mmCIF file of C-alpha atoms and ligand atoms in Angstrom:
data_model
loop_
_atom_site.group_PDB
_atom_site.id
_atom_site.type_symbol
_atom_site.label_atom_id
_atom_site.label_comp_id
_atom_site.label_asym_id
_atom_site.label_seq_id
_atom_site.Cartn_x
_atom_site.Cartn_y
_atom_site.Cartn_z
ATOM 1 C CA MET A 82 103.042 102.770 103.738
ATOM 2 C CA ARG A 83 104.683 102.606 99.861
ATOM 3 C CA VAL A 84 108.017 100.282 99.747
ATOM 4 C CA ILE A 85 111.261 99.802 97.312
ATOM 5 C CA LEU A 86 113.145 96.999 98.100
ATOM 6 C CA ASP A 87 116.661 96.946 96.567
ATOM 7 C CA CYS A 88 117.538 93.736 97.270
ATOM 8 C CA ASP A 89 120.294 90.907 96.504
ATOM 9 C CA PRO A 90 118.065 87.223 97.059
ATOM 10 C CA GLY A 91 120.627 85.605 98.402
ATOM 11 C CA ILE A 92 119.605 83.885 101.571
ATOM 12 C CA ASP A 93 118.513 86.241 104.309
ATOM 13 C CA ASP A 94 117.237 88.791 101.721
ATOM 14 C CA THR A 95 114.427 85.935 100.739
ATOM 15 C CA TYR A 96 113.116 85.990 103.891
ATOM 16 C CA ALA A 97 112.215 89.965 103.466
ATOM 17 C CA ILE A 98 111.111 89.046 100.094
ATOM 18 C CA ILE A 99 108.872 87.509 102.056
ATOM 19 C CA PHE A 100 107.735 89.187 104.688
ATOM 20 C CA LEU A 101 106.724 92.436 102.340
ATOM 21 C CA THR A 102 104.966 90.281 100.360
ATOM 22 C CA ALA A 103 102.246 88.986 103.198
ATOM 23 C CA ALA A 104 102.342 92.679 104.622
ATOM 24 C CA ALA A 105 101.315 93.890 101.126
ATOM 25 C CA GLN A 106 98.547 91.133 100.387
ATOM 26 C CA ALA A 107 97.111 92.067 104.204
ATOM 27 C CA GLY A 108 97.003 95.440 103.190
ATOM 28 C CA LEU A 109 99.062 96.575 105.114
ATOM 29 C CA ILE A 110 102.022 98.386 102.652
ATOM 30 C CA GLU A 111 101.820 98.650 99.213
ATOM 31 C CA LEU A 112 105.022 96.432 97.573
ATOM 32 C CA ASP A 113 106.152 99.652 94.638
ATOM 33 C CA CYS A 114 108.642 97.415 92.929
ATOM 34 C CA VAL A 115 111.494 95.242 93.481
ATOM 35 C CA THR A 116 115.630 96.159 92.454
ATOM 36 C CA THR A 117 118.050 94.262 92.865
ATOM 37 C CA THR A 118 121.994 95.141 93.256
ATOM 38 C CA SER A 119 124.955 92.410 92.423
ATOM 39 C CA GLY A 120 126.417 91.503 95.796
ATOM 40 C CA ASN A 121 125.598 87.718 96.553
ATOM 41 C CA ALA A 122 124.790 87.567 93.052
ATOM 42 C CA PRO A 123 124.999 89.248 90.720
ATOM 43 C CA ALA A 124 122.159 91.319 89.841
ATOM 44 C CA ASP A 125 120.573 89.593 87.065
ATOM 45 C CA GLN A 126 120.638 86.482 88.906
ATOM 46 C CA CYS A 127 118.694 88.158 92.252
ATOM 47 C CA ALA A 128 116.393 89.610 89.800
ATOM 48 C CA ARG A 129 115.347 86.032 88.713
ATOM 49 C CA ASN A 130 115.969 84.744 92.158
ATOM 50 C CA ALA A 131 113.133 87.845 93.411
ATOM 51 C CA ALA A 132 111.209 87.049 90.610
ATOM 52 C CA TRP A 133 110.480 83.499 92.154
ATOM 53 C CA VAL A 134 109.813 83.880 94.881
ATOM 54 C CA LEU A 135 107.612 86.628 93.729
ATOM 55 C CA GLY A 136 105.717 84.524 92.423
ATOM 56 C CA LEU A 137 106.031 81.525 95.730
ATOM 57 C CA CYS A 138 104.904 84.731 97.528
ATOM 58 C CA GLY A 139 102.103 84.984 95.217
ATOM 59 C CA LEU A 140 102.644 88.754 93.808
ATOM 60 C CA PRO A 141 104.479 88.004 90.424
ATOM 61 C CA ILE A 142 102.624 90.985 89.409
ATOM 62 C CA ILE A 143 105.242 93.432 91.200
ATOM 63 C CA PRO A 144 107.132 95.033 88.903
ATOM 64 C CA LEU A 145 111.126 94.205 89.589
ATOM 65 C CA ALA A 146 114.104 95.280 87.654
ATOM 66 C CA ALA A 147 118.312 93.735 88.179
ATOM 67 C CA GLY A 148 120.012 97.413 88.751
ATOM 68 C CA VAL A 149 123.581 98.227 88.207
ATOM 69 C CA PRO A 150 125.644 94.975 87.774
ATOM 70 C CA GLU A 151 129.319 96.227 88.734
ATOM 71 C CA PRO A 152 129.550 98.089 91.566
ATOM 72 C CA LEU A 153 131.176 101.641 91.810
ATOM 73 C CA GLU A 154 134.270 101.083 90.601
ATOM 74 C CA VAL A 155 136.338 98.119 92.450
ATOM 75 C CA ASP A 156 135.710 94.754 90.219
ATOM 76 C CA LEU A 157 132.906 92.675 91.521
ATOM 77 C CA THR A 158 132.778 89.680 94.191
ATOM 78 C CA THR A 159 130.304 87.749 94.940
ATOM 79 C CA THR A 160 130.217 85.300 97.532
ATOM 80 C CA PRO A 161 128.882 81.815 96.252
ATOM 81 C CA GLU A 162 130.514 80.144 99.719
ATOM 82 C CA THR A 163 127.857 82.781 101.623
ATOM 83 C CA HIS A 164 124.650 82.123 99.550
ATOM 84 C CA GLY A 165 125.462 79.290 97.454
ATOM 85 C CA ASP A 166 126.035 78.967 93.427
ATOM 86 C CA THR A 167 122.785 81.127 92.368
ATOM 87 C CA GLY A 168 122.179 83.238 95.094
ATOM 88 C CA LEU A 169 119.004 80.844 96.674
ATOM 89 C CA GLY A 170 121.727 78.050 99.427
ATOM 90 C CA TYR A 171 120.676 74.687 97.785
ATOM 91 C CA ALA A 172 117.237 76.415 95.384
ATOM 92 C CA THR A 173 117.747 76.937 91.916
ATOM 93 C CA ALA A 174 115.303 79.597 90.933
ATOM 94 C CA PRO A 175 114.188 79.026 86.674
ATOM 95 C CA GLU A 176 115.621 80.660 84.186
ATOM 96 C CA ARG A 177 114.299 83.839 82.944
ATOM 97 C CA HIS A 178 114.001 87.280 81.145
ATOM 98 C CA VAL A 179 115.294 90.502 83.681
ATOM 99 C CA GLU A 180 114.719 93.824 82.897
ATOM 100 C CA HIS A 181 116.982 96.409 83.511
ATOM 101 C CA ASP A 182 114.613 99.694 83.630
ATOM 102 C CA TRP A 183 115.992 99.522 87.193
ATOM 103 C CA ASP A 184 115.539 103.466 88.062
ATOM 104 C CA ALA A 185 112.789 104.327 85.849
ATOM 105 C CA LEU A 186 110.843 102.019 88.098
ATOM 106 C CA TRP A 187 112.255 103.900 91.613
ATOM 107 C CA ILE A 188 111.546 107.090 89.636
ATOM 108 C CA ASP A 189 107.849 106.638 88.593
ATOM 109 C CA SER A 190 107.415 105.949 92.749
ATOM 110 C CA ILE A 191 109.405 108.823 93.771
ATOM 111 C CA ALA A 192 106.699 110.757 91.508
ATOM 112 C CA ARG A 193 103.491 109.628 92.765
ATOM 113 C CA GLY A 194 104.994 110.954 96.235
ATOM 114 C CA THR A 195 107.797 110.608 98.905
ATOM 115 C CA ASP A 196 106.338 111.116 102.723
ATOM 116 C CA ASP A 197 105.351 107.652 103.174
ATOM 117 C CA LEU A 198 107.696 106.182 100.533
ATOM 118 C CA HIS A 199 109.842 104.366 102.369
ATOM 119 C CA LEU A 200 112.954 103.022 100.490
ATOM 120 C CA ILE A 201 115.054 99.727 101.871
ATOM 121 C CA VAL A 202 118.503 98.292 100.659
ATOM 122 C CA THR A 203 119.135 95.534 101.751
ATOM 123 C CA GLY A 204 122.161 94.432 99.202
ATOM 124 C CA PRO A 205 125.523 96.638 98.094
ATOM 125 C CA LEU A 206 124.729 100.106 97.717
ATOM 126 C CA THR A 207 124.812 100.265 94.080
ATOM 127 C CA SER A 208 121.652 101.188 92.639
ATOM 128 C CA LEU A 209 121.517 104.094 95.200
ATOM 129 C CA ALA A 210 124.838 105.455 94.690
ATOM 130 C CA ALA A 211 124.191 105.237 91.646
ATOM 131 C CA PHE A 212 120.868 106.921 91.964
ATOM 132 C CA ALA A 213 121.854 110.277 93.645
ATOM 133 C CA HIS A 214 124.553 110.199 90.749
ATOM 134 C CA THR A 215 122.574 110.121 87.270
ATOM 135 C CA HIS A 216 119.290 111.160 89.109
ATOM 136 C CA PRO A 217 119.754 113.725 92.020
ATOM 137 C CA GLU A 218 116.418 115.855 92.053
ATOM 138 C CA HIS A 219 114.877 112.427 92.402
ATOM 139 C CA PHE A 220 117.237 111.556 94.916
ATOM 140 C CA ALA A 221 117.367 114.231 96.444
ATOM 141 C CA LYS A 222 113.355 113.339 97.177
ATOM 142 C CA LEU A 223 113.726 111.006 98.867
ATOM 143 C CA LYS A 224 112.459 110.422 103.330
ATOM 144 C CA HIS A 225 112.829 106.971 104.852
ATOM 145 C CA ILE A 226 115.997 105.757 103.558
ATOM 146 C CA THR A 227 116.283 102.514 105.513
ATOM 147 C CA VAL A 228 119.568 100.207 104.703
ATOM 148 C CA MET A 229 121.404 96.559 106.641
ATOM 149 C CA GLY A 230 125.174 97.078 106.204
ATOM 150 C CA GLY A 231 128.271 98.424 107.833
ATOM 151 C CA ALA A 232 129.714 97.266 111.370
ATOM 152 C CA VAL A 233 130.038 100.190 113.412
ATOM 153 C CA HIS A 234 132.007 99.022 116.164
ATOM 154 C CA TYR A 235 131.945 95.797 116.374
ATOM 155 C CA PRO A 236 133.544 93.124 114.083
ATOM 156 C CA GLY A 237 132.636 92.687 110.486
ATOM 157 C CA ASN A 238 131.901 89.999 108.891
ATOM 158 C CA THR A 239 133.862 90.215 105.311
ATOM 159 C CA THR A 240 137.372 91.341 106.962
ATOM 160 C CA PRO A 241 138.235 92.564 110.603
ATOM 161 C CA SER A 242 136.068 96.069 110.527
ATOM 162 C CA ALA A 243 134.352 95.245 106.670
ATOM 163 C CA GLU A 244 130.121 94.548 107.058
ATOM 164 C CA TRP A 245 129.328 92.292 103.259
ATOM 165 C CA ASN A 246 127.437 94.415 101.685
ATOM 166 C CA PHE A 247 130.141 97.793 102.255
ATOM 167 C CA TRP A 248 132.796 95.465 101.285
ATOM 168 C CA VAL A 249 130.997 94.715 98.375
ATOM 169 C CA ASP A 250 130.786 98.255 96.566
ATOM 170 C CA PRO A 251 132.454 100.033 99.292
ATOM 171 C CA HIS A 252 132.338 103.420 96.893
ATOM 172 C CA ALA A 253 128.789 103.560 96.879
ATOM 173 C CA ALA A 254 128.481 103.373 100.736
ATOM 174 C CA ALA A 255 130.463 106.531 101.102
ATOM 175 C CA ASP A 256 128.562 108.074 98.154
ATOM 176 C CA VAL A 257 125.527 107.696 99.671
ATOM 177 C CA PHE A 258 126.105 108.498 103.025
ATOM 178 C CA ALA A 259 127.457 111.400 101.267
ATOM 179 C CA LEU A 260 124.803 112.507 99.676
ATOM 180 C CA THR A 261 121.805 111.336 101.332
ATOM 181 C CA PRO A 262 119.088 114.636 101.824
ATOM 182 C CA THR A 263 117.856 112.247 105.029
ATOM 183 C CA PRO A 264 119.415 110.470 107.844
ATOM 184 C CA ILE A 265 119.311 107.209 107.053
ATOM 185 C CA THR A 266 117.914 104.221 109.352
ATOM 186 C CA LEU A 267 121.112 102.625 109.590
ATOM 187 C CA CYS A 268 120.374 98.442 110.906
ATOM 188 C CA SER A 269 124.119 97.225 111.025
ATOM 189 C CA LEU A 270 124.776 93.906 112.097
ATOM 190 C CA GLY A 271 125.574 94.864 116.035
ATOM 191 C CA VAL A 272 121.897 94.223 115.346
ATOM 192 C CA THR A 273 121.284 92.339 112.783
ATOM 193 C CA GLU A 274 122.963 89.786 113.663
ATOM 194 C CA LYS A 275 120.730 89.071 116.700
ATOM 195 C CA MET A 276 118.584 88.306 114.730
ATOM 196 C CA VAL A 277 118.729 84.333 114.727
ATOM 197 C CA LEU A 278 116.709 81.118 112.955
ATOM 198 C CA LYS A 279 117.806 78.164 114.924
ATOM 199 C CA PRO A 280 115.868 74.577 112.304
ATOM 200 C CA GLU A 281 113.588 73.400 114.935
ATOM 201 C CA ALA A 282 112.550 77.455 114.312
ATOM 202 C CA LEU A 283 112.444 76.856 110.705
ATOM 203 C CA ALA A 284 110.550 73.729 110.935
ATOM 204 C CA GLU A 285 107.952 75.739 112.692
ATOM 205 C CA LEU A 286 107.837 78.626 110.422
ATOM 206 C CA VAL A 287 107.554 75.969 107.312
ATOM 207 C CA ASP A 288 104.672 74.437 108.999
ATOM 208 C CA ARG A 289 102.822 77.476 109.571
ATOM 209 C CA LEU A 290 103.124 78.570 105.798
ATOM 210 C CA GLY A 291 100.634 75.073 105.616
ATOM 211 C CA GLY A 292 100.046 75.504 101.390
ATOM 212 C CA SER A 293 102.058 78.241 100.526
ATOM 213 C CA PRO A 294 104.570 76.846 97.409
ATOM 214 C CA VAL A 295 107.601 79.360 99.168
ATOM 215 C CA ALA A 296 107.102 75.954 102.254
ATOM 216 C CA GLU A 297 107.602 73.613 99.581
ATOM 217 C CA HIS A 298 111.375 75.439 99.162
ATOM 218 C CA LEU A 299 112.100 77.328 102.304
ATOM 219 C CA GLU A 300 113.523 74.818 103.473
ATOM 220 C CA ALA A 301 116.761 73.806 100.444
ATOM 221 C CA ILE A 302 117.089 77.891 100.685
ATOM 222 C CA THR A 303 117.964 78.401 104.436
ATOM 223 C CA ARG A 304 119.783 75.029 104.690
ATOM 224 C CA PHE A 305 122.606 76.518 102.523
ATOM 225 C CA TYR A 306 122.847 79.173 104.782
ATOM 226 C CA PHE A 307 123.320 77.011 108.135
ATOM 227 C CA GLU A 308 126.019 74.951 107.411
ATOM 228 C CA PHE A 309 127.390 78.285 105.941
ATOM 229 C CA HIS A 310 126.817 79.582 109.589
ATOM 230 C CA GLN A 311 128.254 76.831 111.679
ATOM 231 C CA ASP A 312 131.621 76.234 108.740
ATOM 232 C CA VAL A 313 132.158 79.692 110.334
ATOM 233 C CA GLY A 314 131.415 79.549 113.725
ATOM 234 C CA GLU A 315 128.534 80.518 114.568
ATOM 235 C CA GLY A 316 126.850 77.602 114.712
ATOM 236 C CA TYR A 317 123.862 75.843 113.485
ATOM 237 C CA GLN A 318 122.114 78.687 112.962
ATOM 238 C CA ALA A 319 121.937 81.580 110.179
ATOM 239 C CA GLN A 320 121.732 84.863 111.004
ATOM 240 C CA ILE A 321 118.396 86.200 108.730
ATOM 241 C CA HIS A 322 119.781 90.661 108.696
ATOM 242 C CA ASP A 323 118.121 91.633 105.962
ATOM 243 C CA LEU A 324 114.768 90.552 107.415
ATOM 244 C CA LEU A 325 115.419 92.769 111.178
ATOM 245 C CA THR A 326 115.978 95.238 108.347
ATOM 246 C CA VAL A 327 113.089 95.458 106.785
ATOM 247 C CA LEU A 328 111.244 95.443 110.533
ATOM 248 C CA ILE A 329 112.673 98.105 111.197
ATOM 249 C CA ALA A 330 111.973 100.868 107.973
ATOM 250 C CA LEU A 331 108.766 99.703 108.510
ATOM 251 C CA ASP A 332 108.555 100.287 112.584
ATOM 252 C CA LEU A 333 106.492 97.441 113.551
ATOM 253 C CA VAL A 334 109.145 96.163 115.756
ATOM 254 C CA ASP A 335 109.842 98.669 118.501
ATOM 255 C CA TYR A 336 114.098 99.873 117.812
ATOM 256 C CA GLN A 337 116.630 102.368 119.180
ATOM 257 C CA SER A 338 118.588 103.963 117.500
ATOM 258 C CA THR A 339 120.567 107.475 118.157
ATOM 259 C CA GLU A 340 121.181 110.123 115.583
ATOM 260 C CA THR A 341 124.931 110.763 114.774
ATOM 261 C CA THR A 342 127.551 110.962 111.317
ATOM 262 C CA VAL A 343 128.957 107.930 109.767
ATOM 263 C CA ALA A 344 132.004 107.227 107.166
ATOM 264 C CA VAL A 345 132.883 104.298 104.658
ATOM 265 C CA GLU A 346 136.277 104.079 104.216
ATOM 266 C CA ALA A 347 136.365 102.889 100.561
ATOM 267 C CA ASP A 348 139.970 103.143 99.240
ATOM 268 C CA SER A 349 141.943 101.583 101.877
ATOM 269 C CA GLU A 350 143.297 98.449 101.093
ATOM 270 C CA LEU A 351 143.370 97.070 104.701
ATOM 271 C CA MET A 352 139.694 99.270 105.481
ATOM 272 C CA ARG A 353 137.967 99.781 102.521
ATOM 273 C CA GLY A 354 134.714 99.119 103.296
ATOM 274 C CA THR A 355 134.803 100.487 107.207
ATOM 275 C CA SER A 356 132.238 102.100 108.817
ATOM 276 C CA VAL A 357 131.764 104.531 111.580
ATOM 277 C CA ALA A 358 130.139 106.832 114.058
ATOM 278 C CA ASP A 359 130.680 109.784 115.605
ATOM 279 C CA LEU A 360 129.374 108.950 118.658
ATOM 280 C CA ARG A 361 130.438 112.396 120.039
ATOM 281 C CA GLY A 362 130.650 114.597 117.621
ATOM 282 C CA ILE A 363 133.753 114.953 117.274
ATOM 283 C CA TRP A 364 133.745 116.122 113.156
ATOM 284 C CA GLU A 365 130.644 118.284 113.507
ATOM 285 C CA ARG A 366 129.775 117.312 110.604
ATOM 286 C CA GLU A 367 125.781 117.256 109.870
ATOM 287 C CA PRO A 368 123.642 114.215 110.557
ATOM 288 C CA ASN A 369 123.250 111.862 108.440
ATOM 289 C CA ALA A 370 122.220 107.970 109.951
ATOM 290 C CA CYS A 371 119.606 107.154 113.123
ATOM 291 C CA LEU A 372 122.421 103.881 113.942
ATOM 292 C CA VAL A 373 119.804 102.080 115.459
ATOM 293 C CA THR A 374 121.399 99.991 118.244
ATOM 294 C CA GLU A 375 118.745 97.693 119.933
ATOM 295 C CA ALA A 376 115.560 95.982 118.867
ATOM 296 C CA ASP A 377 113.343 93.321 119.422
ATOM 297 C CA VAL A 378 114.040 90.616 118.014
ATOM 298 C CA GLU A 379 111.497 88.467 120.220
ATOM 299 C CA ALA A 380 108.829 90.144 118.293
ATOM 300 C CA ALA A 381 110.096 90.725 114.200
ATOM 301 C CA TRP A 382 110.316 87.205 114.696
ATOM 302 C CA GLU A 383 106.689 87.144 116.191
ATOM 303 C CA ARG A 384 105.707 89.140 112.924
ATOM 304 C CA PHE A 385 106.843 87.009 110.891
ATOM 305 C CA GLY A 386 105.000 84.060 111.904
ATOM 306 C CA TRP A 387 102.384 86.498 110.818
ATOM 307 C CA ALA A 388 104.017 86.809 107.678
ATOM 308 C CA CYS A 389 103.817 82.772 106.957
ATOM 309 C CA ASP A 390 99.577 82.535 108.763
ATOM 310 C CA VAL A 391 98.998 85.562 105.797
ATOM 311 C CA HIS A 392 100.634 83.065 102.674
ATOM 312 C CA ALA A 393 98.540 79.741 104.483
ATOM 313 C CA LYS A 394 96.040 82.024 104.737
ATOM 314 C CA VAL A 395 96.256 83.350 100.785
ATOM 315 C CA ALA A 396 97.273 80.100 99.610
ATOM 316 C CA ALA A 397 94.211 78.330 100.461
ATOM 317 C CA GLY A 398 91.927 80.905 99.688
ATOM 318 C CA ASP A 399 90.473 82.089 103.543
ATOM 319 C CA ALA A 400 88.444 85.296 103.216
ATOM 320 C CA GLU A 401 89.771 85.466 107.271
ATOM 321 C CA ILE A 402 92.887 87.860 105.751
ATOM 322 C CA GLU A 403 91.274 90.985 106.682
ATOM 323 C CA GLU A 404 91.195 90.501 110.329
ATOM 324 C CA LEU A 405 94.766 90.463 109.899
ATOM 325 C CA ARG A 406 95.412 93.208 108.117
ATOM 326 C CA HIS A 407 95.347 96.179 111.448
ATOM 327 C CA LEU A 408 98.697 94.455 112.096
ATOM 328 C CA ARG A 409 100.340 97.201 113.738
ATOM 329 C CA ALA A 410 103.786 97.895 116.048
ATOM 330 C CA ASP A 411 101.645 97.841 119.675
ATOM 331 C CA ASP A 412 99.571 95.144 118.400
HETATM 332 O O1 RIB B 31 126.698 91.211 105.897
HETATM 333 C C1 RIB B 31 125.318 90.578 105.864
HETATM 334 C C2 RIB B 31 124.257 91.446 104.433
HETATM 335 O O2 RIB B 31 124.667 91.088 103.316
HETATM 336 C C3 RIB B 31 122.928 90.817 104.050
HETATM 337 O O3 RIB B 31 122.395 91.922 103.578
HETATM 338 C C4 RIB B 31 122.979 89.645 103.589
HETATM 339 O O4 RIB B 31 122.113 89.048 102.639
HETATM 340 C C5 RIB B 31 124.575 89.575 102.906
HETATM 341 O O5 RIB B 31 123.730 91.548 101.150
HETATM 342 CA CA1 CA B 32 120.808 91.326 101.195
#
């Protein structure tokens, strides 16, 4: 399996990167590249954040670039109140030069074949929509697209009906679902809000990370998110949406989904970013989504614990990593 991660780190995106780098270190996947969109923080800041986390996870060599900096039509809104001033809670990534050749990275990866290529988007869909418009011939070759976004028949986290990623760039979300060459595996809030991390579990995960450099920063990164969730009435815990999305994309946890047609509202101020699934087939349109309806969250946290063990072994220079190469959803 090969992966392109398009993300907006972002605290829960960081957990997705921690898992993907462990899976790459264990030979489970090839992480072709990481690109960033503006969402939790501006795309360039997200790229600095991603670069730092990739380095902490032992993979500073992964091709990385910042994507399209502004939403297709609306003004950019970021969310320092949710993810911190620079997007990593109470931690701050060091300043660094940021590349911007994100579409060349995608084209190179697509040119290597798409049968086993998984494009996973855990931020706004700005770059994917831009790619569809500017490189339609390459966009058409994509066969596996997984998106974290939407509040399908479920309360929004940004407006009463909209989830953050779709609200930040509603035109991009609308375009992607209108143009996609393959049904998108959609991980929306009704499922991803169940991926809850509590402080005691975080302490155990940090312990399992052992001497991995990321262990030194994960508490400071995550504590901000605990405080945000408490402030909005969710309790002192955190919803790690993007980690569950990655595990579903790679079929590393059991999940249920239903094929349907999804549309996203882009022009209404009140309903901006609202996503609807035509579960009764009233529109009689071709399906463009596999809407995930439930997922094994307990197994997802077991997979992340495995990832922490991998990082600890890599940090210890432990050759035993071979043992972990055979992880599969049915292990
Ligand atoms: O609504 C949750 C999503 O918005 C997650 O991807 C989080 O990182 C933010 O981008
Ligand atoms: Ca995200």
